[in-house]
Coordinates of C-alpha atoms in Angstrom, one line a residue:
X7 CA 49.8 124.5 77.9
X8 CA 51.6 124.5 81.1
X9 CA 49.8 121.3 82.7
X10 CA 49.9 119.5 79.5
X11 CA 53.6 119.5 79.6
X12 CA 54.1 118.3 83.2
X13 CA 51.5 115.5 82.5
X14 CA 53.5 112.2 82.1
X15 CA 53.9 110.6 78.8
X16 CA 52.0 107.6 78.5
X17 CA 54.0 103.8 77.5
X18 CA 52.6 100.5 77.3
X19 CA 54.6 97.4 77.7
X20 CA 58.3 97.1 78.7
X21 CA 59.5 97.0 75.3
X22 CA 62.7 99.9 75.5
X23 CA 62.1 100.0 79.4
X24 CA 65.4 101.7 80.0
X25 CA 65.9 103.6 77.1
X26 CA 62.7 105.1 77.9
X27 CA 63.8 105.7 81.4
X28 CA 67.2 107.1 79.9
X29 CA 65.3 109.7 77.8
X30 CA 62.6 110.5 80.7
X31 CA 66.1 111.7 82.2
X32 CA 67.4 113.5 79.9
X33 CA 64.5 115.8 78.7
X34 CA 63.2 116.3 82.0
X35 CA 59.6 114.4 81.0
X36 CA 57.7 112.5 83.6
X37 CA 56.9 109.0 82.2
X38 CA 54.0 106.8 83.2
X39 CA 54.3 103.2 81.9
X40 CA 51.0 100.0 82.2
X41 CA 50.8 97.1 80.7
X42 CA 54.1 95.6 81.8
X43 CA 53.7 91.6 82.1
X44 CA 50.2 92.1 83.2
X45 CA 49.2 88.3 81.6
X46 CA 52.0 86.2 83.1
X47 CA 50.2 84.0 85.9
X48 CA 53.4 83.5 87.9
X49 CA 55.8 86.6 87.2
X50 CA 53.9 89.4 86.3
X51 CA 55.1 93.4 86.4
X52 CA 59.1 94.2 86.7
X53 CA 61.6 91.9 86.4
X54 CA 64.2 91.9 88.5
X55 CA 66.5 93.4 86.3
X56 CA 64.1 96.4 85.7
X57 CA 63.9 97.1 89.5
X58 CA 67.5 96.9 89.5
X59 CA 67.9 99.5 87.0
X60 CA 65.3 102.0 88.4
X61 CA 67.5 101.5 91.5
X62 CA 70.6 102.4 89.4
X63 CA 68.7 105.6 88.0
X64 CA 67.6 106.5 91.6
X65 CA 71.4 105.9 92.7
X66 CA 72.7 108.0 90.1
X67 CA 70.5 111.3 89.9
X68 CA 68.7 113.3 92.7
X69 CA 65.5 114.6 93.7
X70 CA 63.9 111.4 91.5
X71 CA 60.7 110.1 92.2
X72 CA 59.3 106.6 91.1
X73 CA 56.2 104.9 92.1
X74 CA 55.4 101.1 91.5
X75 CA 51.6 99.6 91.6
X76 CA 50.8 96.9 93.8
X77 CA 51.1 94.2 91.0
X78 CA 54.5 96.1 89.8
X79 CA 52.4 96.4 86.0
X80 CA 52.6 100.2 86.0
X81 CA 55.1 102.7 87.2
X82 CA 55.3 106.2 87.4
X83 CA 58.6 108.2 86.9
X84 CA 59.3 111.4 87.2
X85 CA 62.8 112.6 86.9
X86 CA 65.8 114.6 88.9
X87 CA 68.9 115.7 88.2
X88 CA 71.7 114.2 86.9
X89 CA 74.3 114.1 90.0
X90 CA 76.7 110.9 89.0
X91 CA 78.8 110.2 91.8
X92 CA 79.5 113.6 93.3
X93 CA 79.9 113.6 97.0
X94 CA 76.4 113.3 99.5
X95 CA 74.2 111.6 96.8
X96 CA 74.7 108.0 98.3
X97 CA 78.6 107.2 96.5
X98 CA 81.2 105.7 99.0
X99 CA 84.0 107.8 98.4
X100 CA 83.7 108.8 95.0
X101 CA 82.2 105.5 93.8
X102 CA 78.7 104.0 93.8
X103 CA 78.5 100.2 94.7
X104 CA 75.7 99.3 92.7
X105 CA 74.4 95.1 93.4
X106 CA 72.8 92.9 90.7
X107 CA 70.3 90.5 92.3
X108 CA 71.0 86.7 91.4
X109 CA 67.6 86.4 89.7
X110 CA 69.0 88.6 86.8
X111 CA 68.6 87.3 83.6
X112 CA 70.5 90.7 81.7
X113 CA 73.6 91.1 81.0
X114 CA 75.7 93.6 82.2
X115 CA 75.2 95.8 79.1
X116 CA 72.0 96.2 79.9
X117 CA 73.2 98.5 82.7
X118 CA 76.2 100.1 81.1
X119 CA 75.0 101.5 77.7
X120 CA 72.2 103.5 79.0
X121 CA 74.5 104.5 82.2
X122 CA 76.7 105.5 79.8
X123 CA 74.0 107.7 77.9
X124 CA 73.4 109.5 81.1
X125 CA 77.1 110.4 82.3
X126 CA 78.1 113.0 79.9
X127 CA 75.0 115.1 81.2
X128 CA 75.8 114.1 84.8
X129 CA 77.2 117.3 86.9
X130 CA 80.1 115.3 88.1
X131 CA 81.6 112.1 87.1
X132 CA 80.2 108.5 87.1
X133 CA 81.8 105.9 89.1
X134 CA 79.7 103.0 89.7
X135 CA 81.2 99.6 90.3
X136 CA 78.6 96.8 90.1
X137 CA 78.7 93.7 92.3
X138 CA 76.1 90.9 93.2
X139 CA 75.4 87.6 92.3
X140 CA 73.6 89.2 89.2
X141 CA 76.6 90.2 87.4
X142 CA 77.0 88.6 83.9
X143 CA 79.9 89.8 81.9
X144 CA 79.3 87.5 78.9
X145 CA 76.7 87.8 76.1
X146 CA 73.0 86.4 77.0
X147 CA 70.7 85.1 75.2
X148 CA 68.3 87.6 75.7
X149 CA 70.2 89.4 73.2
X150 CA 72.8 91.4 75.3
X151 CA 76.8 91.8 74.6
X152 CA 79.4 91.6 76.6
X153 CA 81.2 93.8 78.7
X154 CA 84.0 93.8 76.3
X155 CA 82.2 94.8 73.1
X156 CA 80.9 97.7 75.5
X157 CA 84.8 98.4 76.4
X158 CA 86.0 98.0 72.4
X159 CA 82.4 98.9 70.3
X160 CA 80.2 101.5 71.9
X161 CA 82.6 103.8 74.4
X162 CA 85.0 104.9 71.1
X163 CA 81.7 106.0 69.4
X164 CA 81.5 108.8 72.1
X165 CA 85.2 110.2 70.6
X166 CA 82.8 111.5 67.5
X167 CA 80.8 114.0 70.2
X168 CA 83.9 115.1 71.6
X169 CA 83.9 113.2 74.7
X170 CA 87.2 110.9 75.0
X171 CA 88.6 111.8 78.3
X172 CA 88.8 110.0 81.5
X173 CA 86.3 106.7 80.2
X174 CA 87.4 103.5 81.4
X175 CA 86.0 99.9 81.9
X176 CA 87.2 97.8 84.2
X177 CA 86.4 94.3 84.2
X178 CA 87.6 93.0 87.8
X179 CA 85.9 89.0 87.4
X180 CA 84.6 87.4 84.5
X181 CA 81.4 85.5 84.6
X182 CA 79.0 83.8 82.7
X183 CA 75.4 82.9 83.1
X184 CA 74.6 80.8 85.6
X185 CA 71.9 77.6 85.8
X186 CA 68.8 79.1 83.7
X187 CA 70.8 82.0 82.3
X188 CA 70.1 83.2 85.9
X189 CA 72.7 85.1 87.6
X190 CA 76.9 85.2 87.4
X191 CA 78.9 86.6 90.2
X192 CA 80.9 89.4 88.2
X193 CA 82.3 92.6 88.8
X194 CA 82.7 96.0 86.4
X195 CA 83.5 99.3 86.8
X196 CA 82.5 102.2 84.6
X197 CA 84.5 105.5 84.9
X198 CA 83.2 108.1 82.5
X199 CA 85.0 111.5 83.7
X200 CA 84.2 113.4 80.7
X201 CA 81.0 115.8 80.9
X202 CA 79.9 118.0 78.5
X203 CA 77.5 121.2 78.1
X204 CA 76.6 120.0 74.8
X205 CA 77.3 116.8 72.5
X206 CA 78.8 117.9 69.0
X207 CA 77.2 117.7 66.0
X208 CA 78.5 114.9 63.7
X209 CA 78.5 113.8 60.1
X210 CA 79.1 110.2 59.6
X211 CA 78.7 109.6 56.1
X212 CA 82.1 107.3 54.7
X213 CA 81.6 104.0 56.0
X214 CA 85.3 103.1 54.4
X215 CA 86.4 99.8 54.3
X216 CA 87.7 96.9 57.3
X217 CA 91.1 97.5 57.9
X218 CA 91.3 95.3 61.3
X219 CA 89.5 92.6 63.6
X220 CA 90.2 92.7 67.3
X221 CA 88.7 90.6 69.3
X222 CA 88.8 88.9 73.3
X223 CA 88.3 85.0 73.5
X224 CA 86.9 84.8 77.1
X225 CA 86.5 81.3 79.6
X226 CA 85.3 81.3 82.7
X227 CA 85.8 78.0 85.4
X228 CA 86.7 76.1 82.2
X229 CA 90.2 74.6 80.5
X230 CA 91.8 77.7 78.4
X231 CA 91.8 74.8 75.3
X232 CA 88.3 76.5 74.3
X233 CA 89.9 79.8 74.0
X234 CA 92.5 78.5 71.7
X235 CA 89.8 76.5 69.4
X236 CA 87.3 79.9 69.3
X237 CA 90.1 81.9 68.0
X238 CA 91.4 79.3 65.6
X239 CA 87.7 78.2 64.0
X240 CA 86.9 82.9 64.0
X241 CA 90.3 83.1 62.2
X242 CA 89.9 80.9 59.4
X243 CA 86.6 82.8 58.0
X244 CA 88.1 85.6 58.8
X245 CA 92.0 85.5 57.7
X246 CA 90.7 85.4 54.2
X247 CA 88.9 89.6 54.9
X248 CA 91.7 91.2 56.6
X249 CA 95.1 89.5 57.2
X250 CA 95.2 92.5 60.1
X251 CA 93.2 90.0 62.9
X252 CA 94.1 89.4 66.2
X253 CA 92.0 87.9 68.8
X254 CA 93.2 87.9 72.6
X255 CA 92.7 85.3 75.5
X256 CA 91.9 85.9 78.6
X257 CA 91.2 83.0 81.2
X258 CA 89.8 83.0 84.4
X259 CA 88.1 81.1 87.4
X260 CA 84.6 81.1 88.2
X261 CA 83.2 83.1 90.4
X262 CA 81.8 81.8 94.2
X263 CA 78.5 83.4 95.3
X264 CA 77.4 82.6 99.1
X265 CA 74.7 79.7 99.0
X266 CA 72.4 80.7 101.6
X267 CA 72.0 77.7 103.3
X268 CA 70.8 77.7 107.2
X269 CA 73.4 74.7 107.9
X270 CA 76.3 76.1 106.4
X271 CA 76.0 79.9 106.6
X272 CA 80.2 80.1 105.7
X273 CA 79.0 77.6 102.2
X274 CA 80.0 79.3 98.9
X275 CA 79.5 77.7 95.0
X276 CA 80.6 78.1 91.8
X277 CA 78.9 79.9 88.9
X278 CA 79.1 81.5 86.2
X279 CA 81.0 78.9 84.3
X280 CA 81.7 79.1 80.0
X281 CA 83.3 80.5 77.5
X282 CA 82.4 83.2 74.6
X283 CA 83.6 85.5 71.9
X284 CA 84.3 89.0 71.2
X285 CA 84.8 90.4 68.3
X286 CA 84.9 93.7 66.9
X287 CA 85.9 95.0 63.6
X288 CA 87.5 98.6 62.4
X289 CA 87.2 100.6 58.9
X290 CA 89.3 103.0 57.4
X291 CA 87.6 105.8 58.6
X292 CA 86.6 104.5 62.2
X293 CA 83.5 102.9 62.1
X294 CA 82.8 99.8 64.0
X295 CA 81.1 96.6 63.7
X296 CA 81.0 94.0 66.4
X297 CA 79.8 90.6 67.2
X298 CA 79.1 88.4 70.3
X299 CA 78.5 84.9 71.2
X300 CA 78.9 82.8 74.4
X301 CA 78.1 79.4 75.3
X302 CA 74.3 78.6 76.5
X303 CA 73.9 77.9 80.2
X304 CA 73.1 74.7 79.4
X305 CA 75.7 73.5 77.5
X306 CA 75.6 71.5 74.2
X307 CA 78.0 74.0 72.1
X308 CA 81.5 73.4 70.8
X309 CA 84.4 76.1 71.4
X310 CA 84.3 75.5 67.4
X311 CA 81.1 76.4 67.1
X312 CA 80.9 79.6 68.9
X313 CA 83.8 80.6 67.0
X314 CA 82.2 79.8 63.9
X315 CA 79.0 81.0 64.2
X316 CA 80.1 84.8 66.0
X317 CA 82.7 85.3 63.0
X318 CA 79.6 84.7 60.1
X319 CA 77.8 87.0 63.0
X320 CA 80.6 89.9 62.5
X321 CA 80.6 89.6 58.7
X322 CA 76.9 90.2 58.9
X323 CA 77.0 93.2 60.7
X324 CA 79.4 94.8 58.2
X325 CA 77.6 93.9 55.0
X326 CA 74.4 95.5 56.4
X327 CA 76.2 98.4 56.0
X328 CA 76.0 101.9 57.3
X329 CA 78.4 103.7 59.3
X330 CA 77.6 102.3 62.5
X331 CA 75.9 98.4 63.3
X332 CA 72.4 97.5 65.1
X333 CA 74.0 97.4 68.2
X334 CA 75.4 101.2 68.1
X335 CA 73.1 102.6 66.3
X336 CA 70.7 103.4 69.5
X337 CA 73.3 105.4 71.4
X338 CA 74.6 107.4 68.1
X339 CA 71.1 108.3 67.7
X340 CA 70.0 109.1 71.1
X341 CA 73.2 111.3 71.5
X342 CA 72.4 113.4 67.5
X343 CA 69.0 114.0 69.4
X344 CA 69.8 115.4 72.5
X345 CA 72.9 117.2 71.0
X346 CA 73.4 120.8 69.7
X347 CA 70.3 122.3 67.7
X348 CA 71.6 121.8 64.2
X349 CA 71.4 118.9 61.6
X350 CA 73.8 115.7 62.0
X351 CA 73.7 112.9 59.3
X352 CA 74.5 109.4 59.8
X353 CA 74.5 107.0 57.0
X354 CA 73.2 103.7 58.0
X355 CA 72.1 100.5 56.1
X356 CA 68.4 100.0 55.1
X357 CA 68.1 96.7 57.2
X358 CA 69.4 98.2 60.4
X359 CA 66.7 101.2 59.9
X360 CA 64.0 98.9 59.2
X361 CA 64.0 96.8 62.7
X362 CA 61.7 97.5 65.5
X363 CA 64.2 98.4 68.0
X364 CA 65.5 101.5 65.4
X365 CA 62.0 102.7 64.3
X366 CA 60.9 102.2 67.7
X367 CA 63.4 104.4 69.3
X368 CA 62.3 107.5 66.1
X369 CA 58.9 107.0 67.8
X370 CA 60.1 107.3 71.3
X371 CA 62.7 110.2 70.7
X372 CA 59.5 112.2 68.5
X373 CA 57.3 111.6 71.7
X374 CA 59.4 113.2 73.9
X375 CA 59.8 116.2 72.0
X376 CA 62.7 115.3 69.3
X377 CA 62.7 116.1 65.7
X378 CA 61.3 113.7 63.2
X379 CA 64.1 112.2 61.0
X380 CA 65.1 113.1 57.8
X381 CA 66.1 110.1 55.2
X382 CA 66.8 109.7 51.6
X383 CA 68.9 107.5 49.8
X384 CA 72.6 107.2 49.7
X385 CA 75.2 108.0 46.6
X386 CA 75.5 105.3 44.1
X387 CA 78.5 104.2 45.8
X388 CA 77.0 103.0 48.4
X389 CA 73.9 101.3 47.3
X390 CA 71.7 99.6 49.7
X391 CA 72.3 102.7 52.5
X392 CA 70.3 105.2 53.6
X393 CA 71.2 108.9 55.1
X394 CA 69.8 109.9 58.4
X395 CA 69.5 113.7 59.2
X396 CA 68.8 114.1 62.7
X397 CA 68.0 117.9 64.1
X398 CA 69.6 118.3 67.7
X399 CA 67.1 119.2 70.6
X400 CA 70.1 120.9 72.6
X401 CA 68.9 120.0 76.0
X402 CA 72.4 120.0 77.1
X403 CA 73.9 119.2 80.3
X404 CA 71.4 121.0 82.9
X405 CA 73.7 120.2 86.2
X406 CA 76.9 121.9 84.6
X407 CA 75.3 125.1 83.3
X408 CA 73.7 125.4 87.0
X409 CA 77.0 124.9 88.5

């Protein structure tokens, strides 16, 4: 029975690559994981975002071990300890410069949320400040948000568990993505100083009603015009919800990434140029919804559009329903799991249940030793939900009960 728990759990595909990674941590589990690209003739195996995160794992725990095929298709991990930036585990005084290659496609969510799943089981606190010509602030079209929903929708959800103190991000320069969605030229820093033996167990069950809508109009390299007509097209669909709305501007230049070039070794350009929109919206009783949209790499969208379009995205997130949207659902989750062992509830709607990234991560969290899930219908009152009991594994915070 021994041997069968050190073997590593098996994964095909890169489908949940880092939340699979994040959970390998976490438990302890070794992970082996095939399949990943293995048909594409040009780019097959790891992205370079992937290797950038594996470096990011490696950066941030100790005594980690990863090995990568020839082809890059399959890759063993097998995990260490949490160590965040504590002092002699490769951080700079205190803080870990972490750098985004400019082939990144990802935005810089990518990186945060499952960093930020990690630090409040670190053994000291997490300071990494990310850099590179890989940095994208902004919402992608892969699907990512922006630093600033990370900032306004995810890092209050960690208040629930009892972790609030000393959690801060800093964006330092805005960027878009660059020609081909490839690249920015940003800067973030997370600061999560608040670790924890255990997560607390919650009950989110009132999903109330929207009270406010905050939200940051962002340009990059561009005229702060399109800030102005983002906020004015988002407020007219959404004046009429909540007169409580207020949407902030923030303008900036573009970023300049060195060029590379033999002849001009001193040469710098712009990237990163375009605007977007955050926006984020707050119920009675504290649950939040958000929504993100930035202009395509290649152009062709109106400041009027983008406002239009991410306000009809935030009023969709809140009539799915639920106490928490798609996009926070995976780290409210992930944290019930891996909390104290008793039962948490979390109503959610049935449509953010039903998608593959939700009942893929049950099927994940059940194979590395998690309870199964518990769900029944919600009261009459709020038809169309569902109530998820999740039993806590208590694996805890291994690093602060050794020290």
């Amino acid at each position: 029975m021994a041997d069968e728990s050190r073997k590593p759990l098996r994964f095909t595909t890169q489908k949940s690559f880092a939340h699979r990674l994040v959970l390998s941590t976490l438990t302890g589990r070794a992970v082996h994981i095939s399949q990943i690209r293995p048909a594409s003739p040009t780019n097959p195996g790891l992205a370079p975002h992937e290797i950038s995160f594996l470096r990011l794992i490696e950066a941030v725990t100790n005594g980690s071990n990863i090995e990568i095929s020839y082809t890059g298709s399959t890759i063993v991990y097998r995990p260490g300890l949490i160590t965040g930036s504590a002092p002699g585990t490769g951080s700079s005084e205190g803080v870990i410069r972490h750098e985004l290659p400019a082939g990144c496609t990802r935005g810089i969510s990518y990186f945060l949320i499952p960093l930020c799943l990690l630090a409040p089981f670190s053994k000291a606190a997490v300071n990494v400040l990310f850099t590179g010509p890989g940095v994208i602030t902004s919402a992608t079209q892969a699907g990512d948000m922006s630093a600033d929903s990370v900032r306004t929708a995810i890092l209050p959800l960690y208040a629930q568990f009892g972790i609030s103190n000393n959690i801060e991000l800093r964006i330092l320069q805005r960027s878009n993505p660059g020609p081909g969605g490839r690249g920015g030229g940003g800067e973030v820093q997370l600061i999560f100083g608040h670790q924890v033996r255990l997560p607390k167990t919650v009950h989110l069950l009132n999903p109330g009603r929207v009270k406010s809508i905050r939200g940051v109009a962002y340009c990059t390299g561009v005229s702060a015009s399109n800030n102005a007509r983002m906020i004015e097209a988002a407020r007219g669909i959404l004046n009429p919800m909540t007169a409580d709305t207020y949407i902030f501007s923030d303008v900036s230049s573009a970023p300049f990434i060195p060029t590379y070039v033999k002849s001009k070794p001193d040469a710098k350009k712009k990237i990163g140029i375009g605007f977007g929109l955050s926006l984020v919206a707050e119920s009675s009783t504290g649950s939040l919804y958000s929504a993100d949209l930035a202009s395509p790499p290649e152009g062709g969208e109106t400041p009027e559009d983008i406002g239009t379009q991410c306000a009809y995205q935030l009023l969709e997130s809140v009539s799915n329903g639920g106490t928490v949207s798609l996009a926070a659902a995976p780290t409210v989750l992930t944290l019930m799991a891996m909390g104290s062992e008793d039962v948490g509830r979390l109503q959610m709607g049935r449509e953010v249940l039903g998608t593959e990234e939700i009942v893929g991560l049950a099927r994940d969290l059940r194979a590395f030793g998690a309870s199964g899930w518990g769900v029944r219908a919600a009261g009459a009152d709020s038809e169309g939900d569902v109530i998820v009991s999740v039993v806590g594994r208590g694996v805890g915070n291994v690093g602060r009960k050794i020290a």
